[in-house]
XYZ file of C-alpha atoms in Angstrom:
700
model
C 88.829 129.520 75.125
C 91.502 131.845 76.479
C 94.505 129.647 77.305
C 95.870 132.187 79.782
C 92.619 132.193 81.747
C 92.655 128.428 81.886
C 96.294 128.231 82.841
C 96.537 126.847 86.312
C 98.009 128.875 89.107
C 101.489 127.870 90.125
C 100.445 127.417 93.756
C 97.208 127.784 95.678
C 97.442 131.267 97.191
C 97.281 130.088 100.811
C 100.248 127.741 100.398
C 103.946 128.057 99.585
C 105.182 126.007 96.646
C 106.798 122.816 97.916
C 109.789 123.042 95.576
C 110.557 126.661 96.432
C 110.168 125.862 100.125
C 112.758 123.101 99.838
C 115.126 125.463 98.059
C 114.592 127.954 100.899
C 115.692 125.232 103.333
C 118.835 124.517 101.324
C 119.511 128.238 101.263
C 119.506 128.170 105.071
C 122.290 125.583 104.810
C 124.186 128.009 102.577
C 123.660 130.715 105.200
C 125.660 128.580 107.637
C 128.499 128.393 105.105
C 128.451 132.204 104.879
C 128.204 132.765 108.649
C 131.615 133.901 109.945
C 130.716 132.783 113.470
C 130.767 129.175 112.251
C 134.284 127.648 112.379
C 135.935 127.697 108.966
C 136.209 123.940 108.357
C 132.582 123.537 109.444
C 131.568 126.216 106.934
C 133.291 124.126 104.277
C 131.184 121.136 105.364
C 128.040 123.216 104.989
C 129.168 124.003 101.442
C 129.436 120.244 100.885
C 125.981 119.649 102.415
C 124.427 122.344 100.232
C 125.993 120.813 97.122
C 125.084 117.238 98.057
C 121.495 118.263 98.824
C 121.172 120.015 95.483
C 122.605 117.044 93.600
C 120.002 114.740 95.135
C 117.277 117.310 94.504
C 118.068 117.402 90.791
C 118.314 113.615 90.597
C 114.876 113.176 92.152
C 112.639 116.246 92.158
C 113.867 118.074 89.041
C 114.026 114.809 87.110
C 110.420 114.134 88.128
C 109.337 117.625 87.034
C 110.967 117.067 83.664
C 109.031 113.836 83.257
C 105.805 115.646 84.158
C 106.458 118.366 81.592
C 106.521 115.680 78.896
C 103.084 114.298 79.831
C 100.206 114.617 77.413
C 98.091 117.755 77.634
C 94.983 115.998 78.985
C 97.041 114.420 81.750
C 98.668 117.739 82.617
C 95.236 119.307 83.074
C 94.623 116.946 85.995
C 97.637 118.270 87.936
C 97.276 120.924 90.621
C 99.901 123.149 89.034
C 101.826 123.668 85.849
C 105.065 121.609 86.047
C 106.722 123.707 83.344
C 106.123 126.888 85.344
C 107.344 125.193 88.519
C 110.462 123.975 86.752
C 111.236 127.450 85.431
C 110.879 128.964 88.891
C 113.076 126.259 90.388
C 115.834 126.707 87.822
C 115.725 130.479 88.283
C 116.075 130.143 92.062
C 118.822 127.532 91.736
C 120.769 129.868 89.465
C 120.604 132.633 92.091
C 121.736 130.254 94.827
C 124.555 128.851 92.691
C 125.810 132.374 92.047
C 125.795 133.116 95.773
C 127.443 129.756 96.434
C 130.307 130.742 94.131
C 130.591 134.106 95.849
C 130.701 132.495 99.301
C 133.439 130.144 98.121
C 135.585 132.760 96.402
C 135.162 135.724 98.729
C 134.538 133.882 101.974
C 135.993 130.394 102.177
C 139.127 130.871 100.059
C 139.935 134.238 101.636
C 139.546 132.871 105.158
C 141.602 129.776 104.366
C 144.432 132.039 103.293
C 144.151 133.984 106.557
C 144.743 130.641 108.297
C 147.743 129.984 106.037
C 145.906 127.232 104.165
C 146.261 127.866 100.458
C 144.141 126.131 97.812
C 146.393 126.294 94.791
C 145.485 126.230 91.121
C 147.769 125.130 88.312
C 148.752 128.784 87.829
C 149.879 129.271 91.438
C 152.605 126.630 91.587
C 156.179 127.556 92.357
C 158.971 125.721 90.553
C 159.370 123.306 93.479
C 155.637 122.741 93.743
C 155.341 122.156 89.993
C 158.071 119.529 90.293
C 156.228 117.870 93.209
C 152.913 117.811 91.344
C 154.531 116.475 88.164
C 156.097 113.610 90.105
C 152.842 113.007 91.976
C 150.916 112.982 88.694
C 153.247 110.435 87.104
C 153.146 108.139 90.147
C 149.475 108.396 91.172
C 147.276 109.793 88.405
C 148.588 109.288 84.907
C 147.997 105.528 84.853
C 144.343 105.871 85.879
C 143.418 108.616 83.394
C 141.743 107.556 80.152
C 141.279 110.478 77.720
C 138.376 110.251 75.253
C 138.835 112.170 72.008
C 135.843 114.102 70.713
C 136.563 113.899 66.997
C 134.382 114.133 63.897
C 132.974 110.642 64.373
C 129.614 110.016 66.024
C 131.202 108.197 68.956
C 128.858 108.369 71.961
C 130.270 108.975 75.440
C 128.319 107.984 78.540
C 128.962 110.373 81.413
C 128.660 108.706 84.809
C 126.250 110.117 87.340
C 127.722 112.647 89.799
C 131.193 112.362 88.280
C 133.379 115.326 87.325
C 134.896 115.343 83.844
C 137.467 117.703 82.428
C 136.841 118.798 78.866
C 139.937 119.907 76.999
C 140.281 122.113 73.946
C 143.863 121.780 72.676
C 145.999 123.105 69.860
C 149.550 123.962 68.840
C 149.371 127.294 66.990
C 153.158 127.428 66.416
C 153.365 124.064 64.674
C 151.891 124.214 61.180
C 152.309 120.451 60.775
C 150.429 119.624 63.982
C 146.927 118.234 63.970
C 144.172 120.859 63.968
C 142.330 121.932 67.113
C 141.146 118.879 69.053
C 138.669 118.237 71.846
C 139.004 115.584 74.551
C 137.296 114.560 77.765
C 138.593 112.660 80.785
C 137.109 111.560 84.077
C 138.516 113.087 87.250
C 139.320 109.843 89.133
C 138.230 110.911 92.632
C 137.207 107.410 93.774
C 140.267 105.662 92.367
C 142.521 108.337 93.832
C 140.721 108.153 97.168
C 140.294 111.902 97.541
C 139.547 115.027 95.535
C 142.532 116.772 97.105
C 146.321 116.571 97.135
C 148.316 117.933 100.069
C 151.561 119.582 99.020
C 154.651 119.978 101.220
C 154.312 122.607 103.942
C 156.648 125.580 103.668
C 157.399 127.188 107.032
C 153.923 127.825 108.477
C 152.157 127.772 105.119
C 150.037 124.752 104.192
C 149.071 123.934 100.625
C 146.365 121.824 99.038
C 145.196 121.309 95.473
C 142.249 119.846 93.605
C 143.307 116.800 91.612
C 141.433 118.569 88.773
C 144.068 121.303 88.826
C 146.913 118.813 89.144
C 145.632 117.244 85.922
C 145.373 120.673 84.292
C 148.980 121.359 85.257
C 150.156 118.123 83.660
C 148.102 118.028 80.452
C 151.255 118.202 78.255
C 152.216 114.795 79.665
C 148.863 113.370 78.533
C 148.774 115.142 75.180
C 152.409 115.663 74.095
C 151.424 116.706 70.549
C 149.772 119.895 71.783
C 151.067 122.988 73.541
C 147.964 125.070 74.310
C 145.052 123.897 76.468
C 141.703 125.357 77.485
C 140.133 123.166 80.177
C 136.666 123.239 81.730
C 134.775 120.905 84.066
C 131.337 119.341 83.567
C 129.178 117.047 85.686
C 125.922 115.261 84.950
C 123.170 114.452 87.475
C 120.926 111.624 86.314
C 117.308 110.751 87.083
C 117.369 108.726 90.313
C 113.683 107.805 90.540
C 113.080 104.068 90.593
C 110.002 103.178 88.576
C 109.030 100.165 90.651
C 105.619 98.579 90.891
C 104.546 98.693 94.514
C 104.246 94.949 95.029
C 106.125 92.578 97.282
C 106.313 89.458 95.201
C 109.449 87.360 95.189
C 110.653 89.419 92.253
C 110.672 92.733 94.151
C 114.320 92.434 95.123
C 115.151 91.652 91.508
C 113.201 94.757 90.418
C 115.114 96.895 92.909
C 118.434 95.564 91.645
C 117.426 96.282 88.054
C 116.255 99.734 89.121
C 119.630 100.447 90.706
C 121.355 99.544 87.458
C 118.910 101.782 85.560
C 119.674 104.600 87.999
C 123.295 104.539 86.834
C 122.146 105.157 83.273
C 119.098 107.320 84.025
C 118.172 110.274 81.853
C 120.247 113.419 82.499
C 118.492 115.818 84.888
C 121.177 118.478 84.408
C 124.681 119.000 83.065
C 126.604 121.471 85.187
C 129.228 123.348 83.226
C 131.786 126.063 83.759
C 130.228 129.312 82.414
C 133.625 130.127 80.839
C 133.303 127.085 78.557
C 133.406 128.189 74.891
C 130.320 127.381 72.849
C 132.316 125.231 70.429
C 133.349 122.969 73.303
C 129.776 122.797 74.638
C 128.609 121.847 71.156
C 131.166 119.039 71.033
C 130.042 117.781 74.464
C 126.383 117.724 73.436
C 127.215 116.042 70.110
C 129.100 113.218 71.812
C 126.866 112.687 74.870
C 123.345 113.220 73.547
C 122.717 115.778 76.274
C 120.568 118.634 75.002
C 120.688 122.350 75.671
C 117.710 122.188 78.044
C 119.785 120.065 80.447
C 122.608 122.621 80.572
C 122.904 124.480 83.886
C 125.615 127.043 84.613
C 127.817 126.062 87.522
C 131.350 127.182 88.320
C 134.918 126.150 87.590
C 134.615 123.284 90.100
C 131.768 120.802 90.577
C 130.940 118.136 93.179
C 131.519 120.324 96.199
C 130.258 117.386 98.244
C 133.871 116.210 97.936
C 134.693 118.941 100.459
C 133.531 116.489 103.119
C 137.050 115.120 102.584
C 138.897 118.439 102.680
C 142.083 117.971 104.749
C 141.914 119.533 108.202
C 145.690 120.017 108.601
C 145.321 119.143 112.292
C 143.600 122.450 113.099
C 141.002 121.724 115.828
C 140.517 125.464 116.367
C 138.880 125.618 112.913
C 136.219 123.097 113.923
C 133.353 123.080 116.386
C 134.394 122.690 119.991
C 134.141 118.985 120.813
C 130.967 117.668 122.426
C 131.963 114.254 123.817
C 129.065 111.826 123.534
C 127.296 111.569 126.886
C 126.296 108.487 128.816
C 122.740 108.032 130.050
C 122.598 108.827 133.787
C 120.788 105.574 134.616
C 121.437 103.113 131.799
C 125.197 103.627 132.089
C 125.177 101.873 135.443
C 122.997 98.942 134.365
C 124.643 95.662 133.386
C 121.491 94.535 131.560
C 119.408 96.835 129.361
C 116.470 94.405 129.471
C 116.794 94.230 133.242
C 116.731 98.000 133.451
C 113.653 98.174 131.220
C 111.794 95.953 133.689
C 111.981 98.770 136.228
C 111.040 101.826 134.189
C 111.122 103.564 130.805
C 114.163 105.399 129.469
C 114.751 107.948 126.728
C 118.027 108.444 124.904
C 118.592 111.639 122.953
C 120.992 111.331 120.015
C 123.586 112.580 119.152
C 124.098 114.073 122.601
C 123.842 110.639 124.253
C 125.401 107.486 122.909
C 123.718 105.066 120.508
C 125.603 102.207 122.201
C 122.574 101.368 124.351
C 120.625 100.303 121.261
C 123.448 98.058 120.102
C 123.783 96.662 123.611
C 120.021 95.966 123.764
C 119.999 93.899 120.568
C 123.260 92.103 121.352
C 121.911 91.205 124.775
C 118.647 89.950 123.264
C 120.554 87.896 120.678
C 122.466 86.028 123.414
C 119.866 85.877 126.205
C 118.543 82.289 126.397
C 115.199 83.529 127.746
C 114.569 85.735 124.690
C 112.388 83.838 122.241
C 111.692 86.398 119.512
C 113.037 89.682 118.146
C 111.376 91.937 115.565
C 112.709 95.121 113.997
C 112.125 97.521 111.114
C 115.204 98.433 109.083
C 114.922 101.546 106.929
C 118.435 102.974 106.668
C 121.179 100.991 108.387
C 124.915 101.643 108.526
C 127.099 99.758 106.049
C 128.635 97.646 108.808
C 125.463 97.729 110.906
C 125.956 96.353 114.423
C 122.164 96.075 114.741
C 121.840 93.930 111.603
C 124.735 91.798 112.832
C 123.006 91.298 116.192
C 119.783 90.251 114.441
C 121.762 87.817 112.280
C 123.362 86.388 115.411
C 119.950 86.040 117.070
C 118.591 84.108 114.082
C 121.602 81.794 114.139
C 120.990 81.271 117.866
C 117.560 79.867 117.042
C 115.418 82.833 118.018
C 112.398 83.787 115.944
C 113.673 86.889 114.165
C 111.326 88.964 112.034
C 112.851 91.872 110.159
C 110.961 94.317 107.965
C 113.491 95.595 105.420
C 112.392 98.589 103.371
C 113.865 98.087 99.922
C 112.484 101.387 98.683
C 114.558 103.575 101.029
C 115.961 105.872 98.337
C 119.763 105.720 97.945
C 119.987 102.981 100.606
C 118.433 100.197 98.531
C 121.749 98.496 97.856
C 122.742 98.312 101.517
C 119.274 97.100 102.495
C 119.355 94.381 99.820
C 122.681 93.211 101.230
C 121.379 92.917 104.786
C 118.110 91.319 103.678
C 120.132 88.571 102.020
C 122.386 88.083 105.050
C 119.412 87.866 107.402
C 117.563 85.407 105.173
C 120.604 83.145 105.026
C 120.819 83.242 108.825
C 117.221 82.008 109.074
C 115.405 85.243 109.826
C 111.907 85.897 108.514
C 112.540 88.867 106.226
C 109.547 90.926 105.121
C 110.363 93.010 102.077
C 108.024 95.925 102.652
C 104.249 96.251 102.347
C 102.227 96.647 99.115
C 101.678 100.322 98.208
C 103.335 101.470 101.442
C 106.848 102.384 102.524
C 107.792 101.229 106.034
C 109.322 104.293 107.685
C 108.604 103.537 111.361
C 111.559 102.849 113.673
C 110.524 99.944 115.878
C 111.978 97.025 117.767
C 110.203 94.332 119.800
C 111.820 91.716 122.045
C 109.851 88.867 123.626
C 111.231 87.144 126.700
C 110.066 84.187 128.783
C 109.945 85.258 132.433
C 108.544 83.008 135.165
C 106.360 81.168 132.693
C 105.020 84.358 131.081
C 105.926 86.080 127.841
C 107.030 89.672 128.444
C 107.571 92.223 125.686
C 110.127 95.018 125.478
C 109.923 97.739 122.834
C 112.241 100.267 121.264
C 110.644 103.221 119.443
C 112.557 106.060 117.842
C 112.406 109.039 115.518
C 115.725 107.958 113.970
C 117.064 104.963 112.102
C 119.020 101.994 113.376
C 122.165 103.650 112.130
C 125.321 104.102 114.179
C 126.752 106.564 111.651
C 123.858 109.023 111.444
C 123.237 108.780 115.203
C 126.258 111.052 115.672
C 124.864 113.851 113.495
C 121.037 113.447 113.512
C 119.162 114.823 116.536
C 116.599 112.179 117.540
C 114.685 110.771 120.515
C 114.348 107.067 121.382
C 112.197 105.280 123.967
C 113.104 102.024 125.742
C 109.970 100.607 127.383
C 108.244 97.533 128.729
C 105.016 99.459 129.407
C 102.303 97.044 128.344
C 100.191 99.868 126.938
C 102.920 100.562 124.383
C 104.256 97.064 123.756
C 100.778 95.684 123.070
C 100.305 98.207 120.275
C 103.811 97.580 118.910
C 102.909 93.887 118.684
C 99.900 94.899 116.608
C 102.098 96.894 114.228
C 104.271 93.837 113.597
C 101.119 91.741 113.154
C 100.118 94.208 110.440
C 103.481 93.688 108.743
C 102.886 89.932 108.782
C 99.215 89.623 107.763
C 98.861 93.020 105.998
C 95.322 93.417 107.293
C 94.557 97.039 108.316
C 91.888 95.991 110.815
C 94.225 96.586 113.754
C 93.134 98.548 116.791
C 95.592 100.874 118.508
C 94.744 102.384 121.871
C 97.956 104.287 122.463
C 100.031 104.453 119.297
C 99.152 106.568 116.281
C 99.892 104.440 113.228
C 99.838 105.666 109.632
C 98.009 105.035 107.421
C 95.534 103.430 109.860
C 94.659 105.972 112.561
C 97.385 108.644 112.673
C 95.756 111.272 110.459
C 92.374 110.940 112.139
C 93.833 111.013 115.633
C 95.941 114.115 114.942
C 92.833 115.756 113.471
C 90.861 114.904 116.633
C 93.594 116.429 118.803
C 93.493 119.644 116.751
C 89.687 119.682 116.925
C 89.917 119.499 120.720
C 92.097 122.621 120.713
C 89.625 124.358 118.397
C 86.690 123.510 120.701
C 88.590 124.711 123.768
C 89.533 127.973 122.070
C 85.916 128.622 121.119
C 84.943 128.055 124.761
C 87.476 130.647 125.846
C 89.786 128.025 127.337
C 93.572 127.996 126.821
C 94.361 126.296 123.518
C 97.738 125.809 121.896
C 99.985 123.417 119.983
C 103.734 123.059 119.583
C 104.500 120.941 116.548
C 108.028 120.001 115.564
C 108.691 118.168 112.294
C 111.031 118.019 109.338
C 108.424 118.890 106.720
C 104.859 120.241 106.523
C 103.182 119.767 103.163
C 99.914 117.848 103.596
C 97.097 120.146 102.471
C 94.422 118.665 104.745
C 96.561 119.096 107.858
C 97.546 122.637 106.862
C 93.902 123.596 106.325
C 93.126 122.181 109.756
C 95.891 124.325 111.254
C 94.469 127.374 109.478
C 91.076 126.532 110.953
C 92.612 126.253 114.413
C 94.390 129.585 114.014
C 91.136 131.262 112.993
C 89.511 129.835 116.137
C 92.215 131.427 118.284
C 94.509 128.448 118.894
C 98.145 129.533 119.360
C 100.334 127.361 117.145
C 104.129 127.201 117.200
C 105.721 125.243 114.381
C 109.340 124.131 114.368
C 109.911 122.912 110.814
C 113.432 122.164 109.642
C 112.793 121.739 105.927
C 109.778 122.065 103.630
C 106.966 124.202 105.030
C 104.130 124.970 102.627
C 102.011 126.736 105.253
C 102.062 130.533 105.215
C 102.220 131.979 108.733
C 101.090 135.384 109.924
C 98.375 136.063 107.333
C 95.607 138.203 108.836
C 92.382 136.275 109.248
C 93.972 132.995 108.177
C 97.177 132.191 110.050
C 97.891 135.152 112.317
C 98.096 132.796 115.328
C 100.754 130.615 113.667
C 104.507 131.110 113.805
C 107.042 128.962 111.979
C 110.718 128.689 112.845
C 113.500 126.531 111.467
C 116.720 125.473 113.199
C 119.831 124.715 111.152
C 122.977 124.050 113.182
C 125.830 121.557 113.637
C 123.413 118.618 113.976
C 120.522 117.766 111.671
C 117.233 118.291 113.520
C 115.412 115.026 112.801
C 113.003 114.409 115.696
C 109.252 114.890 115.357
C 107.434 116.019 118.492
C 103.726 116.920 118.663
C 102.436 118.693 121.800
C 98.762 119.531 122.431
C 97.695 121.708 125.379
C 94.473 119.727 125.920
C 93.154 122.208 128.514
C 96.141 121.642 130.786
C 96.292 117.855 130.477
C 99.069 118.093 127.916
C 99.524 115.302 125.403
C 102.943 114.658 123.853
C 103.645 112.338 120.934
C 107.072 111.463 119.564
C 106.934 110.310 115.945
C 108.747 108.982 112.906
C 106.293 110.890 110.696
C 106.273 114.377 109.249
C 103.018 115.970 108.138
C 103.459 115.205 104.481
C 100.841 113.347 102.476
C 103.288 110.521 101.843
C 103.908 110.068 105.591
C 100.277 110.112 106.638
C 98.798 108.165 103.721
C 101.471 106.114 101.961
C 103.870 105.062 104.697
C 103.762 102.960 107.821
C 104.628 105.462 110.546
C 104.301 105.405 114.316
C 103.802 108.154 116.892
C 104.052 107.165 120.537
C 102.931 108.930 123.730
C 105.055 109.571 126.802
C 103.544 108.485 130.101
C 106.492 108.671 132.497
C 106.731 112.151 134.026
C 110.520 112.481 133.998
C 110.602 111.645 130.270
C 107.847 114.167 129.546
C 109.910 116.763 131.414
C 113.044 115.892 129.403
C 111.376 116.259 126.021
C 109.465 119.375 127.093
C 112.682 120.981 128.325
C 114.481 120.269 125.050
C 111.560 121.602 123.007
C 111.417 124.763 125.142
C 115.122 125.292 124.507
C 114.478 125.049 120.781
C 111.603 127.507 121.058
C 113.970 129.948 122.785
C 116.750 129.568 120.204
C 117.654 132.991 118.817
C 121.022 132.060 117.324
C 120.404 129.260 114.837
C 116.643 129.552 114.381
C 115.125 131.351 111.429
C 111.714 132.969 111.669
C 109.473 132.263 108.698
C 107.444 135.130 107.301
C 107.314 134.153 103.641
C 111.089 134.494 103.911
C 113.808 133.065 106.099
C 115.798 135.370 108.353
C 117.816 134.882 111.491
C 116.127 136.157 114.621
C 118.513 137.606 117.200
C 117.246 139.328 120.305
C 118.175 139.275 123.969
C 120.711 136.876 125.465
C 122.021 134.411 122.898
C 120.403 130.973 123.096
C 121.706 128.168 120.904
C 119.445 125.205 121.541
C 121.774 122.408 120.445
C 124.334 123.661 122.958
C 121.876 124.263 125.785
C 120.440 120.776 125.145
C 123.885 119.254 125.516
C 124.494 121.197 128.739
C 121.103 120.172 130.083
C 121.666 116.462 129.432
C 125.181 116.716 130.850
C 123.751 118.276 134.010
C 121.660 115.142 134.579
C 124.822 113.042 134.917
C 126.484 112.241 138.232
C 130.051 113.564 138.464
C 131.658 110.189 137.769
C 129.883 109.929 134.401
C 130.591 113.409 133.113
C 133.122 113.701 130.265
C 136.665 113.765 131.675
C 137.571 117.068 130.089
C 134.889 118.732 132.242
C 136.510 117.367 135.380
C 139.999 118.696 134.668
């Protein structure tokens, strides 16, 4: 049979390839680094985000594709697409983006830094005084922590650490006939031991200077290798497979498996080796010979790697090169309440991070931990801060004799180690720690507090689109609900019962819970819009999420579009649906907002013939969220909270400054008066505050 005819299509024609869609999202991040209207130091952070995102992508997605390529032919035939073809397309697109990344850095960032009298020096730029400073600095701070590895004729094997920059050195002394022949060496750039990737040099008049420690090492190589006079130095970095091959069980050995998996991650197979394209082939050959890395793992980079280190680029006390400050806002009502639980008795509240402070969540759990009338506290922990105040409050509650049940997700990628730590601390304090659910990842963000009031047990619930994480709450845009509404708390109790008995026979009247009823309920809501459209009634949906990939949900949206339902999608990241295709998706628009905060909230709005239904959720519309994770979407019943969320969503729909319109490509849409939704949202929430609670700078 003709192999070409049998070769599977890369992607079903009505969908965008998931991998290329993700790369399109990361390209939008790079657009922010290029955008001259973004303050310079913030553009540098976007460079770091782009680089960090791509590192993780190679460690997880590209590593997975490489494993798929190695599968047996019969197994490959069962896949929806050809992983080899996908991988080739991905690597081609990454190469284009890396080239543009280098251009943005050289022609944009460096040039603009110099305009601000901030000079990033190389070893060739140093004046005599600066060379003296760097030499002294090198001797006092770097030389003792550098361990060169010689790449000689032996078969010595070097293990390159994951996400670590190494300098490879080709050295010789052409004038000394008695010197050793040309030699190769490799040494780790000690960013962690040094504490930073950068060295600040003395300021001269109004000129400020900074240097990569890589270049400081380059400048001082004769001190490391005194037998040589000539050096050719190039950087490399390896990204290793970060997938944890863990059986989805929750036996007592699961934590042990996670720990072993973390150790394996450190020595995982190379997903790529980034190298300076100026590296001579002889040096590349020596690297491959001594590391076991093959040519197929080689990916051209630039002179410098690990741009994520630019998160630590010195700011030289230049606030004018950063975003204008947005002081965290108080909540107009909760700020004046001495007791969060007492306030929740009266009504529901929503807090919108990062615009409003996360302190109310910490206060809620600290209050519950100390309140003698609180008998039980339950919470799901997915990604918590390293010094988590929430985990500390739960530990305190357990020590105070309260029944504390904590669901700790050990399979939260790249946060496993922190979660293992807190699971152990909570267990020692006497908490009932549930280490996940078989075959499912617990991604819902829930809290439940039970209190004895006048002889009755009363429940209070916290539901959010974001994690219990004080750190990310300042940069992730999320919504959180504080409620004692029995309609909601009763269903939250059922979710925690599911965590305990693992029986999916739970009935939810108000919450949508994956994988139990969420998919079906969302499908029913879409079907209602389809029926109304066919009757000639108004029919529309506004759906905000981080990712849209689930084929069944996308086909349902296509069906709705064909029926005449108007669909607005706000999708930050992956979007595999193709909008604007005649006869298929011409009633669907897709827009993506990338700005100073990470859009993280999921909001699903259905017109419902005028009786609008709004759900706030932890779940995206990806197959993993709807079928392989425990997720929760919750309705809003209180009118003022509905108005708040609707207002914020409408501001995002109107954004013409940081929103990109999707039409098989991502472009900025600018028309009419400039609207930047993250700024209008802040102003809106600030306007809800009484004068005495507004940030002081606004009152001056």
